[in-house]
PDB file of C-alpha atoms in Angstrom:
ATOM      1  CA  MET B 230       0.000   0.000   0.000  1.00 88.00           C
ATOM      2  CA  ILE B 231       2.676   2.472   1.025  1.00 90.00           C
ATOM      3  CA  GLY B 232       4.597   1.493  -2.065  1.00 92.00           C
ATOM      4  CA  TRP B 233       1.704   2.503  -4.306  1.00 96.00           C
ATOM      5  CA  ILE B 234       1.117   5.797  -2.512  1.00 97.00           C
ATOM      6  CA  SER B 235       4.813   6.504  -2.892  1.00 97.00           C
ATOM      7  CA  ILE B 236       4.680   5.749  -6.620  1.00 97.00           C
ATOM      8  CA  ALA B 237       1.618   7.984  -7.050  1.00 98.00           C
ATOM      9  CA  LEU B 238       3.355  10.860  -5.237  1.00 98.00           C
ATOM     10  CA  ILE B 239       6.557  10.530  -7.260  1.00 98.00           C
ATOM     11  CA  ALA B 240       4.556  10.336 -10.497  1.00 98.00           C
ATOM     12  CA  THR B 241       2.688  13.504  -9.478  1.00 98.00           C
ATOM     13  CA  GLY B 242       6.035  15.175  -8.847  1.00 97.00           C
ATOM     14  CA  ALA B 243       7.264  14.053 -12.258  1.00 98.00           C
ATOM     15  CA  PHE B 244       4.115  15.498 -13.817  1.00 98.00           C
ATOM     16  CA  PHE B 245       4.843  18.946 -12.351  1.00 97.00           C
ATOM     17  CA  PHE B 246       8.470  18.795 -13.505  1.00 97.00           C
ATOM     18  CA  MET B 247       7.224  17.935 -16.977  1.00 97.00           C
ATOM     19  CA  ALA B 248       4.650  20.741 -16.888  1.00 97.00           C
ATOM     20  CA  GLY B 249       7.339  23.184 -15.720  1.00 96.00           C
ATOM     21  CA  SER B 250       9.640  22.158 -18.549  1.00 97.00           C
ATOM     22  CA  THR B 251       6.745  22.449 -21.013  1.00 97.00           C
ATOM     23  CA  GLY B 252       6.224  25.985 -19.739  1.00 97.00           C
ATOM     24  CA  VAL B 253       9.885  26.838 -20.260  1.00 96.00           C
ATOM     25  CA  LEU B 254       9.576  25.656 -23.864  1.00 97.00           C
ATOM     26  CA  ARG B 255       6.174  27.158 -24.667  1.00 97.00           C
ATOM     27  CA  PHE B 256       6.073  30.419 -22.714  1.00 97.00           C
ATOM     28  CA  PRO B 257       7.001  33.464 -24.763  1.00 96.00           C
ATOM     29  CA  ASP B 258       9.611  35.371 -22.710  1.00 95.00           C
ATOM     30  CA  VAL B 259      12.082  35.189 -19.848  1.00 96.00           C
ATOM     31  CA  TYR B 260       9.590  36.439 -17.237  1.00 96.00           C
ATOM     32  CA  THR B 261       6.862  33.943 -17.977  1.00 96.00           C
ATOM     33  CA  ARG B 262       9.416  31.120 -18.186  1.00 96.00           C
ATOM     34  CA  LEU B 263      10.679  31.971 -14.720  1.00 96.00           C
ATOM     35  CA  HIS B 264       7.149  31.500 -13.390  1.00 96.00           C
ATOM     36  CA  ALA B 265       7.073  28.001 -14.844  1.00 95.00           C
ATOM     37  CA  LEU B 266      10.509  27.068 -13.518  1.00 92.00           C
ATOM     38  CA  THR B 267      10.177  28.263  -9.929  1.00 92.00           C
ATOM     39  CA  LYS B 268       6.613  27.308  -9.165  1.00 95.00           C
ATOM     40  CA  ALA B 269       6.223  24.007 -10.986  1.00 95.00           C
ATOM     41  CA  ASP B 270       9.633  22.647  -9.998  1.00 93.00           C
ATOM     42  CA  ASN B 271       9.165  23.603  -6.364  1.00 93.00           C
ATOM     43  CA  LEU B 272       5.920  21.672  -6.255  1.00 96.00           C
ATOM     44  CA  GLY B 273       7.308  18.784  -8.296  1.00 97.00           C
ATOM     45  CA  LEU B 274      10.268  18.384  -5.968  1.00 97.00           C
ATOM     46  CA  GLY B 275       7.910  18.549  -3.003  1.00 96.00           C
ATOM     47  CA  PHE B 276       5.919  15.599  -4.294  1.00 97.00           C
ATOM     48  CA  VAL B 277       9.056  13.613  -5.147  1.00 97.00           C
ATOM     49  CA  VAL B 278      10.402  14.251  -1.628  1.00 97.00           C
ATOM     50  CA  LEU B 279       7.090  13.146  -0.106  1.00 97.00           C
ATOM     51  CA  GLY B 280       7.043  10.002  -2.205  1.00 97.00           C
ATOM     52  CA  LEU B 281      10.652   9.127  -1.401  1.00 97.00           C
ATOM     53  CA  SER B 282      10.106   9.846   2.294  1.00 96.00           C
ATOM     54  CA  LEU B 283       7.657   6.962   2.448  1.00 95.00           C
ATOM     55  CA  ARG B 284      10.421   4.692   1.195  1.00 94.00           C
ATOM     56  CA  ALA B 285      13.244   6.109   3.305  1.00 93.00           C
ATOM     57  CA  ASP B 286      15.161   3.757   5.582  1.00 91.00           C
ATOM     58  CA  SER B 287      15.545   6.233   8.421  1.00 93.00           C
ATOM     59  CA  TRP B 288      14.049   9.505   9.506  1.00 93.00           C
ATOM     60  CA  ILE B 289      17.313  11.357   9.082  1.00 95.00           C
ATOM     61  CA  VAL B 290      17.118  10.686   5.353  1.00 95.00           C
ATOM     62  CA  VAL B 291      13.661  12.281   5.408  1.00 96.00           C
ATOM     63  CA  LEU B 292      15.089  15.289   7.248  1.00 96.00           C
ATOM     64  CA  LYS B 293      17.865  15.520   4.691  1.00 96.00           C
ATOM     65  CA  MET B 294      15.416  15.539   1.792  1.00 96.00           C
ATOM     66  CA  LEU B 295      13.271  18.191   3.498  1.00 96.00           C
ATOM     67  CA  LEU B 296      16.409  20.268   4.040  1.00 96.00           C
ATOM     68  CA  ILE B 297      17.336  19.941   0.367  1.00 95.00           C
ATOM     69  CA  TRP B 298      13.802  20.876  -0.634  1.00 96.00           C
ATOM     70  CA  SER B 299      13.815  24.015   1.496  1.00 94.00           C
ATOM     71  CA  LEU B 300      17.222  25.055   0.143  1.00 94.00           C
ATOM     72  CA  VAL B 301      15.987  24.535  -3.427  1.00 94.00           C
ATOM     73  CA  ILE B 302      12.919  26.675  -2.704  1.00 94.00           C
ATOM     74  CA  VAL B 303      14.970  29.542  -1.271  1.00 94.00           C
ATOM     75  CA  ALA B 304      17.601  29.339  -4.016  1.00 95.00           C
ATOM     76  CA  GLY B 305      14.989  29.054  -6.780  1.00 94.00           C
ATOM     77  CA  ALA B 306      12.838  31.942  -5.600  1.00 94.00           C
ATOM     78  CA  THR B 307      15.844  34.206  -5.006  1.00 94.00           C
ATOM     79  CA  ALA B 308      17.534  33.301  -8.295  1.00 95.00           C
ATOM     80  CA  SER B 309      14.347  33.906 -10.291  1.00 95.00           C
ATOM     81  CA  HIS B 310      13.945  37.295  -8.629  1.00 95.00           C
ATOM     82  CA  LEU B 311      17.532  38.177  -9.616  1.00 96.00           C
ATOM     83  CA  VAL B 312      17.152  36.921 -13.191  1.00 97.00           C
ATOM     84  CA  ALA B 313      13.900  38.883 -13.604  1.00 96.00           C
ATOM     85  CA  GLU B 314      15.553  41.981 -12.135  1.00 95.00           C
ATOM     86  CA  ALA B 315      18.549  41.605 -14.457  1.00 96.00           C
ATOM     87  CA  ALA B 316      16.191  41.234 -17.433  1.00 95.00           C
ATOM     88  CA  ARG B 317      14.360  44.425 -16.460  1.00 93.00           C
ATOM     89  CA  MET B 318      17.643  46.274 -15.935  1.00 92.00           C
ATOM     90  CA  SER B 319      18.731  45.363 -19.459  1.00 94.00           C
ATOM     91  CA  ASN B 320      15.328  46.451 -20.791  1.00 91.00           C
ATOM     92  CA  VAL B 321      14.156  43.055 -21.965  1.00 92.00           C
ATOM     93  CA  PRO B 322      10.564  43.889 -22.940  1.00 91.00           C
ATOM     94  CA  PRO B 323       7.920  41.716 -21.309  1.00 91.00           C
ATOM     95  CA  TRP B 324       5.714  39.874 -23.745  1.00 92.00           C
ATOM     96  CA  ARG B 325       2.162  41.231 -23.959  1.00 89.00           C
ATOM     97  CA  LYS B 326      -0.844  39.377 -25.256  1.00 82.00           C
ATOM     98  CA  ARG B 327      -1.963  42.128 -27.592  1.00 70.00           C
ATOM     99  CA  SER B 328      -0.162  45.325 -28.453  1.00 55.00           C
TER     100      SER B 328
ATOM    101  CA  MET Q  81      30.784  52.857  14.326  1.00 49.00           C
ATOM    102  CA  PRO Q  82      29.484  54.237  17.632  1.00 52.00           C
ATOM    103  CA  THR Q  83      26.950  52.115  19.387  1.00 52.00           C
ATOM    104  CA  THR Q  84      24.792  53.075  22.299  1.00 52.00           C
ATOM    105  CA  THR Q  85      24.968  49.690  23.977  1.00 61.00           C
ATOM    106  CA  THR Q  86      28.167  47.774  24.513  1.00 62.00           C
ATOM    107  CA  PRO Q  87      27.479  44.070  24.162  1.00 66.00           C
ATOM    108  CA  SER Q  88      28.917  41.990  26.941  1.00 78.00           C
ATOM    109  CA  LEU Q  89      31.680  39.509  26.237  1.00 82.00           C
ATOM    110  CA  ILE Q  90      29.309  36.599  26.690  1.00 83.00           C
ATOM    111  CA  ARG Q  91      26.941  37.955  24.053  1.00 78.00           C
ATOM    112  CA  VAL Q  92      29.819  38.490  21.630  1.00 79.00           C
ATOM    113  CA  LEU Q  93      30.971  34.916  22.111  1.00 83.00           C
ATOM    114  CA  MET Q  94      27.460  33.487  21.991  1.00 86.00           C
ATOM    115  CA  ARG Q  95      26.728  34.827  18.535  1.00 85.00           C
ATOM    116  CA  PRO Q  96      29.236  32.713  16.567  1.00 89.00           C
ATOM    117  CA  LEU Q  97      28.534  29.779  18.843  1.00 93.00           C
ATOM    118  CA  ARG Q  98      24.801  29.821  18.161  1.00 92.00           C
ATOM    119  CA  ARG Q  99      25.355  29.986  14.430  1.00 93.00           C
ATOM    120  CA  ALA Q 100      27.938  27.216  14.565  1.00 95.00           C
ATOM    121  CA  VAL Q 101      25.398  25.016  16.351  1.00 96.00           C
ATOM    122  CA  VAL Q 102      22.857  25.643  13.588  1.00 94.00           C
ATOM    123  CA  PHE Q 103      25.374  24.854  10.833  1.00 96.00           C
ATOM    124  CA  ALA Q 104      26.550  21.770  12.714  1.00 96.00           C
ATOM    125  CA  ALA Q 105      22.948  20.576  12.879  1.00 95.00           C
ATOM    126  CA  VAL Q 106      22.621  21.113   9.117  1.00 94.00           C
ATOM    127  CA  TRP Q 107      25.830  19.185   8.506  1.00 95.00           C
ATOM    128  CA  TRP Q 108      24.694  16.398  10.811  1.00 95.00           C
ATOM    129  CA  VAL Q 109      21.577  15.982   8.678  1.00 95.00           C
ATOM    130  CA  VAL Q 110      23.502  16.198   5.398  1.00 92.00           C
ATOM    131  CA  ALA Q 111      25.983  13.537   6.592  1.00 93.00           C
ATOM    132  CA  GLU Q 112      23.038  11.412   7.772  1.00 92.00           C
ATOM    133  CA  ALA Q 113      24.475  11.315  11.308  1.00 90.00           C
ATOM    134  CA  ASP Q 114      27.593   9.490  10.122  1.00 91.00           C
ATOM    135  CA  PRO Q 115      30.346  10.352  12.648  1.00 91.00           C
ATOM    136  CA  GLU Q 116      33.038  10.052   9.967  1.00 91.00           C
ATOM    137  CA  GLY Q 117      31.393  12.995   8.221  1.00 88.00           C
ATOM    138  CA  TRP Q 118      32.818  15.382  10.820  1.00 93.00           C
ATOM    139  CA  VAL Q 119      36.253  15.181   9.166  1.00 93.00           C
ATOM    140  CA  PHE Q 120      34.743  17.390   6.476  1.00 93.00           C
ATOM    141  CA  GLY Q 121      31.996  18.784   8.624  1.00 94.00           C
ATOM    142  CA  ILE Q 122      34.057  20.662  11.205  1.00 95.00           C
ATOM    143  CA  PRO Q 123      36.030  22.746   8.691  1.00 96.00           C
ATOM    144  CA  PHE Q 124      32.882  23.542   6.733  1.00 95.00           C
ATOM    145  CA  VAL Q 125      30.914  24.486   9.831  1.00 96.00           C
ATOM    146  CA  ALA Q 126      33.764  26.860  10.695  1.00 96.00           C
ATOM    147  CA  LEU Q 127      33.785  28.324   7.176  1.00 97.00           C
ATOM    148  CA  ALA Q 128      30.006  28.698   7.121  1.00 96.00           C
ATOM    149  CA  THR Q 129      30.038  30.424  10.504  1.00 96.00           C
ATOM    150  CA  GLY Q 130      32.757  32.790   9.314  1.00 95.00           C
ATOM    151  CA  ALA Q 131      30.872  33.581   6.105  1.00 96.00           C
ATOM    152  CA  SER Q 132      27.652  34.094   8.020  1.00 94.00           C
ATOM    153  CA  LEU Q 133      29.278  36.522  10.457  1.00 93.00           C
ATOM    154  CA  ALA Q 134      30.922  38.411   7.601  1.00 94.00           C
ATOM    155  CA  LEU Q 135      27.661  38.729   5.646  1.00 92.00           C
ATOM    156  CA  THR Q 136      25.245  39.377   8.514  1.00 88.00           C
ATOM    157  CA  PRO Q 137      27.232  40.491  11.561  1.00 87.00           C
ATOM    158  CA  THR Q 138      24.133  41.098  13.645  1.00 84.00           C
ATOM    159  CA  ARG Q 139      20.888  39.270  13.455  1.00 82.00           C
ATOM    160  CA  GLU Q 140      18.120  41.849  13.429  1.00 84.00           C
ATOM    161  CA  TRP Q 141      15.132  39.585  13.311  1.00 89.00           C
ATOM    162  CA  ARG Q 142      13.272  37.477  15.788  1.00 92.00           C
ATOM    163  CA  ILE Q 143      11.076  34.665  14.594  1.00 94.00           C
ATOM    164  CA  ARG Q 144       7.697  34.190  16.276  1.00 96.00           C
ATOM    165  CA  PRO Q 145       6.861  30.486  16.404  1.00 96.00           C
ATOM    166  CA  VAL Q 146       3.104  30.929  15.964  1.00 97.00           C
ATOM    167  CA  GLY Q 147       3.508  33.304  13.034  1.00 96.00           C
ATOM    168  CA  ALA Q 148       6.131  31.051  11.468  1.00 97.00           C
ATOM    169  CA  LEU Q 149       3.913  27.963  11.721  1.00 97.00           C
ATOM    170  CA  ARG Q 150       0.944  29.760  10.242  1.00 97.00           C
ATOM    171  CA  TYR Q 151       3.166  31.094   7.495  1.00 97.00           C
ATOM    172  CA  ALA Q 152       4.455  27.578   6.754  1.00 96.00           C
ATOM    173  CA  GLY Q 153       0.928  26.210   6.362  1.00 96.00           C
ATOM    174  CA  TYR Q 154      -0.083  29.093   4.138  1.00 96.00           C
ATOM    175  CA  PHE Q 155       3.117  28.769   2.123  1.00 94.00           C
ATOM    176  CA  ILE Q 156       2.574  25.068   1.414  1.00 93.00           C
ATOM    177  CA  GLN Q 157      -1.038  25.669   0.400  1.00 95.00           C
ATOM    178  CA  GLN Q 158      -0.144  28.574  -1.873  1.00 94.00           C
ATOM    179  CA  SER Q 159       2.809  26.855  -3.517  1.00 92.00           C
ATOM    180  CA  VAL Q 160       0.552  23.929  -4.391  1.00 95.00           C
ATOM    181  CA  LEU Q 161      -1.950  26.354  -5.945  1.00 96.00           C
ATOM    182  CA  GLY Q 162       0.856  28.267  -7.672  1.00 96.00           C
ATOM    183  CA  GLY Q 163       2.362  25.112  -9.122  1.00 96.00           C
ATOM    184  CA  ILE Q 164      -0.975  23.827 -10.378  1.00 97.00           C
ATOM    185  CA  ASP Q 165      -1.881  27.206 -11.869  1.00 96.00           C
ATOM    186  CA  VAL Q 166       1.316  27.629 -13.873  1.00 97.00           C
ATOM    187  CA  SER Q 167       1.339  23.952 -14.932  1.00 97.00           C
ATOM    188  CA  MET Q 168      -2.174  24.223 -16.346  1.00 97.00           C
ATOM    189  CA  ARG Q 169      -1.257  27.382 -18.231  1.00 97.00           C
ATOM    190  CA  ALA Q 170       1.791  25.623 -19.667  1.00 97.00           C
ATOM    191  CA  ILE Q 171      -0.133  22.547 -20.791  1.00 96.00           C
ATOM    192  CA  LYS Q 172      -3.347  24.087 -22.113  1.00 96.00           C
ATOM    193  CA  PRO Q 173      -3.199  24.353 -25.904  1.00 96.00           C
ATOM    194  CA  SER Q 174      -4.573  27.912 -25.791  1.00 95.00           C
ATOM    195  CA  LEU Q 175      -1.611  29.025 -23.589  1.00 93.00           C
ATOM    196  CA  PRO Q 176      -3.712  31.354 -21.388  1.00 94.00           C
ATOM    197  CA  LEU Q 177      -1.303  34.194 -20.593  1.00 94.00           C
ATOM    198  CA  ASP Q 178      -1.945  37.904 -20.364  1.00 92.00           C
ATOM    199  CA  PRO Q 179       1.092  39.197 -18.487  1.00 92.00           C
ATOM    200  CA  LEU Q 180       1.536  42.571 -16.893  1.00 89.00           C
ATOM    201  CA  ILE Q 181       4.252  44.267 -14.891  1.00 90.00           C
ATOM    202  CA  LEU Q 182       3.070  45.968 -11.735  1.00 90.00           C
ATOM    203  CA  ARG Q 183       4.500  47.773  -8.786  1.00 92.00           C
ATOM    204  CA  TYR Q 184       3.446  47.257  -5.211  1.00 94.00           C
ATOM    205  CA  ARG Q 185       4.086  49.755  -2.442  1.00 94.00           C
ATOM    206  CA  MET Q 186       5.302  47.679   0.466  1.00 95.00           C
ATOM    207  CA  ARG Q 187       4.235  48.189   4.049  1.00 95.00           C
ATOM    208  CA  LEU Q 188       7.087  46.012   5.305  1.00 95.00           C
ATOM    209  CA  VAL Q 189      10.125  48.088   6.157  1.00 93.00           C
ATOM    210  CA  PRO Q 190      13.069  45.860   7.232  1.00 94.00           C
ATOM    211  CA  GLU Q 191      15.109  44.422   4.411  1.00 92.00           C
ATOM    212  CA  TYR Q 192      15.067  40.833   5.689  1.00 93.00           C
ATOM    213  CA  ALA Q 193      11.262  40.894   5.784  1.00 96.00           C
ATOM    214  CA  ARG Q 194      11.138  42.280   2.251  1.00 96.00           C
ATOM    215  CA  VAL Q 195      13.360  39.448   1.036  1.00 94.00           C
ATOM    216  CA  LEU Q 196      11.051  36.826   2.545  1.00 96.00           C
ATOM    217  CA  PHE Q 197       8.085  38.703   1.087  1.00 97.00           C
ATOM    218  CA  ALA Q 198       9.604  38.743  -2.406  1.00 96.00           C
ATOM    219  CA  ASP Q 199      10.541  35.058  -2.270  1.00 95.00           C
ATOM    220  CA  THR Q 200       7.038  34.154  -1.120  1.00 96.00           C
ATOM    221  CA  VAL Q 201       5.413  36.262  -3.823  1.00 96.00           C
ATOM    222  CA  SER Q 202       7.423  34.377  -6.454  1.00 94.00           C
ATOM    223  CA  LEU Q 203       5.869  31.081  -5.355  1.00 90.00           C
ATOM    224  CA  LEU Q 204       2.306  32.387  -5.254  1.00 92.00           C
ATOM    225  CA  PRO Q 205      -0.044  31.710  -8.174  1.00 94.00           C
ATOM    226  CA  GLY Q 206       0.788  33.985 -11.086  1.00 94.00           C
ATOM    227  CA  THR Q 207       3.185  36.464  -9.452  1.00 95.00           C
ATOM    228  CA  LEU Q 208       6.956  36.829  -9.714  1.00 96.00           C
ATOM    229  CA  SER Q 209       8.943  39.458  -7.832  1.00 96.00           C
ATOM    230  CA  SER Q 210      11.458  41.166 -10.056  1.00 93.00           C
ATOM    231  CA  GLY Q 211      13.198  43.899  -8.131  1.00 92.00           C
ATOM    232  CA  PHE Q 212      12.940  46.581  -5.475  1.00 94.00           C
ATOM    233  CA  GLU Q 213      12.923  50.324  -5.901  1.00 90.00           C
ATOM    234  CA  ASP Q 214      12.615  52.506  -2.819  1.00 87.00           C
ATOM    235  CA  ASP Q 215       9.489  51.264  -1.084  1.00 91.00           C
ATOM    236  CA  THR Q 216       8.077  49.432  -4.065  1.00 93.00           C
ATOM    237  CA  MET Q 217       8.481  45.923  -5.353  1.00 95.00           C
ATOM    238  CA  THR Q 218       8.220  45.297  -9.056  1.00 94.00           C
ATOM    239  CA  LEU Q 219       6.401  42.156  -9.999  1.00 93.00           C
ATOM    240  CA  HIS Q 220       5.514  40.292 -13.114  1.00 94.00           C
ATOM    241  CA  VAL Q 221       1.985  38.904 -13.227  1.00 94.00           C
ATOM    242  CA  LEU Q 222       1.011  36.041 -15.528  1.00 94.00           C
ATOM    243  CA  ASP Q 223      -2.589  37.087 -15.939  1.00 92.00           C
ATOM    244  CA  CYS Q 224      -3.906  40.595 -15.497  1.00 86.00           C
ATOM    245  CA  GLU Q 225      -7.257  39.171 -14.394  1.00 87.00           C
ATOM    246  CA  LEU Q 226      -5.751  37.925 -11.107  1.00 87.00           C
ATOM    247  CA  ASP Q 227      -6.625  39.859  -7.968  1.00 88.00           C
ATOM    248  CA  VAL Q 228      -3.010  40.507  -7.077  1.00 91.00           C
ATOM    249  CA  GLU Q 229      -3.466  43.370  -4.651  1.00 91.00           C
ATOM    250  CA  GLN Q 230      -5.522  41.420  -2.146  1.00 92.00           C
ATOM    251  CA  SER Q 231      -3.182  38.433  -2.099  1.00 93.00           C
ATOM    252  CA  LEU Q 232      -0.105  40.659  -1.777  1.00 95.00           C
ATOM    253  CA  ARG Q 233      -1.632  42.426   1.227  1.00 95.00           C
ATOM    254  CA  ASP Q 234      -2.423  39.059   2.734  1.00 95.00           C
ATOM    255  CA  VAL Q 235       1.106  37.676   2.233  1.00 96.00           C
ATOM    256  CA  GLU Q 236       2.635  40.854   3.571  1.00 96.00           C
ATOM    257  CA  GLN Q 237       0.624  40.529   6.774  1.00 96.00           C
ATOM    258  CA  ARG Q 238       1.685  36.903   7.173  1.00 97.00           C
ATOM    259  CA  VAL Q 239       5.357  37.759   6.646  1.00 97.00           C
ATOM    260  CA  ALA Q 240       5.006  40.528   9.244  1.00 97.00           C
ATOM    261  CA  ASP Q 241       3.558  37.988  11.686  1.00 97.00           C
ATOM    262  CA  VAL Q 242       6.567  35.700  11.208  1.00 97.00           C
ATOM    263  CA  PHE Q 243       8.816  38.410  12.624  1.00 96.00           C
ATOM    264  CA  GLY Q 244       6.291  40.108  14.869  1.00 95.00           C
ATOM    265  CA  LEU Q 245       6.501  43.339  12.869  1.00 94.00           C
ATOM    266  CA  ASP Q 246       3.988  46.129  12.501  1.00 92.00           C
ATOM    267  CA  LEU Q 247       3.109  47.159   8.973  1.00 92.00           C
ATOM    268  CA  SER Q 248       3.449  50.810   8.129  1.00 85.00           C
ATOM    269  CA  ALA Q 249       0.210  52.648   7.472  1.00 82.00           C
ATOM    270  CA  GLU Q 250       1.405  53.845   4.087  1.00 85.00           C
ATOM    271  CA  GLY Q 251       1.382  51.618   1.051  1.00 86.00           C
ATOM    272  CA  GLY Q 252      -0.235  48.270   0.532  1.00 88.00           C
ATOM    273  CA  GLU Q 253      -1.528  49.146  -2.897  1.00 89.00           C
ATOM    274  CA  LEU Q 254      -0.559  48.580  -6.485  1.00 88.00           C
ATOM    275  CA  ALA Q 255       0.933  51.390  -8.489  1.00 81.00           C
ATOM    276  CA  ALA Q 256       0.908  51.648 -12.231  1.00 71.00           C
ATOM    277  CA  ILE Q 257       4.072  51.173 -14.220  1.00 71.00           C
ATOM    278  CA  ASP Q 258       5.097  51.973 -17.776  1.00 59.00           C
ATOM    279  CA  GLY Q 259       2.161  54.315 -18.189  1.00 53.00           C
ATOM    280  CA  GLY Q 260      -0.442  51.549 -17.966  1.00 55.00           C
ATOM    281  CA  ALA Q 261      -3.309  51.687 -15.520  1.00 54.00           C
ATOM    282  CA  VAL Q 262      -3.534  49.193 -12.663  1.00 57.00           C
ATOM    283  CA  GLY Q 263      -5.398  46.080 -13.726  1.00 54.00           C
ATOM    284  CA  ASP Q 264      -5.210  47.219 -17.319  1.00 60.00           C
ATOM    285  CA  CYS Q 265      -6.036  44.186 -19.413  1.00 66.00           C
ATOM    286  CA  ARG Q 266      -6.214  46.173 -22.643  1.00 54.00           C
TER     287      ARG Q 266
END
């Protein structure tokens, strides 16, 4: 039972990684792509960590994965802020639906 | 730099010690409690403590446990919604995007609180922080139909509660940028 829940969680995580990568490919500019990267990957990694936690041999491995997840969240959110700021500084025009 | 209060020797010694304990705990988790890991761990804990003291000599913030817990719950809920929202936009054949750049006048004053605010905003559905200017934060919004102002005010309050801060009376509203009106969907 736990094995199947774990598989479902990891598959859900993989789905969000795939959706995030699809966004990076399909979205029209750097700003919109950053949305896809930070948000979808954060959630995808969260599900993968949850799924793997159910299979972990010891609780310290679970702690380690949660630590990695939180570091990825902080690094991802901060890096996307800096990339977006750099893009604005160099006057990269944001894509608009109609203009 | 002149200071009004002279910290006692104990306080001066406690500061690096406390940080070293935190980094040691992090290392202990990374090494999965393997005692052999300390061969590498001790030098890196020392380096991390040194870097931390060089970058932030004094810790200005205090974390309120209740506020932090409530923030954590909210954060998890919102990052799930944010991830689902952007994934659906990426997958839908119609690619439903109508982006807009906005400015938000922040009511949070301390820099550390603004950093947490900006990082949180970037994981919320449809918003991405993209720079600070004076008291405003620039943000990129995926869909101009989203009610950004209300959720920003909400997040700002929750970040303030993490640190037990009072929000300034000024601000808390969106400001137009690049000549466009707020909420301008064209």
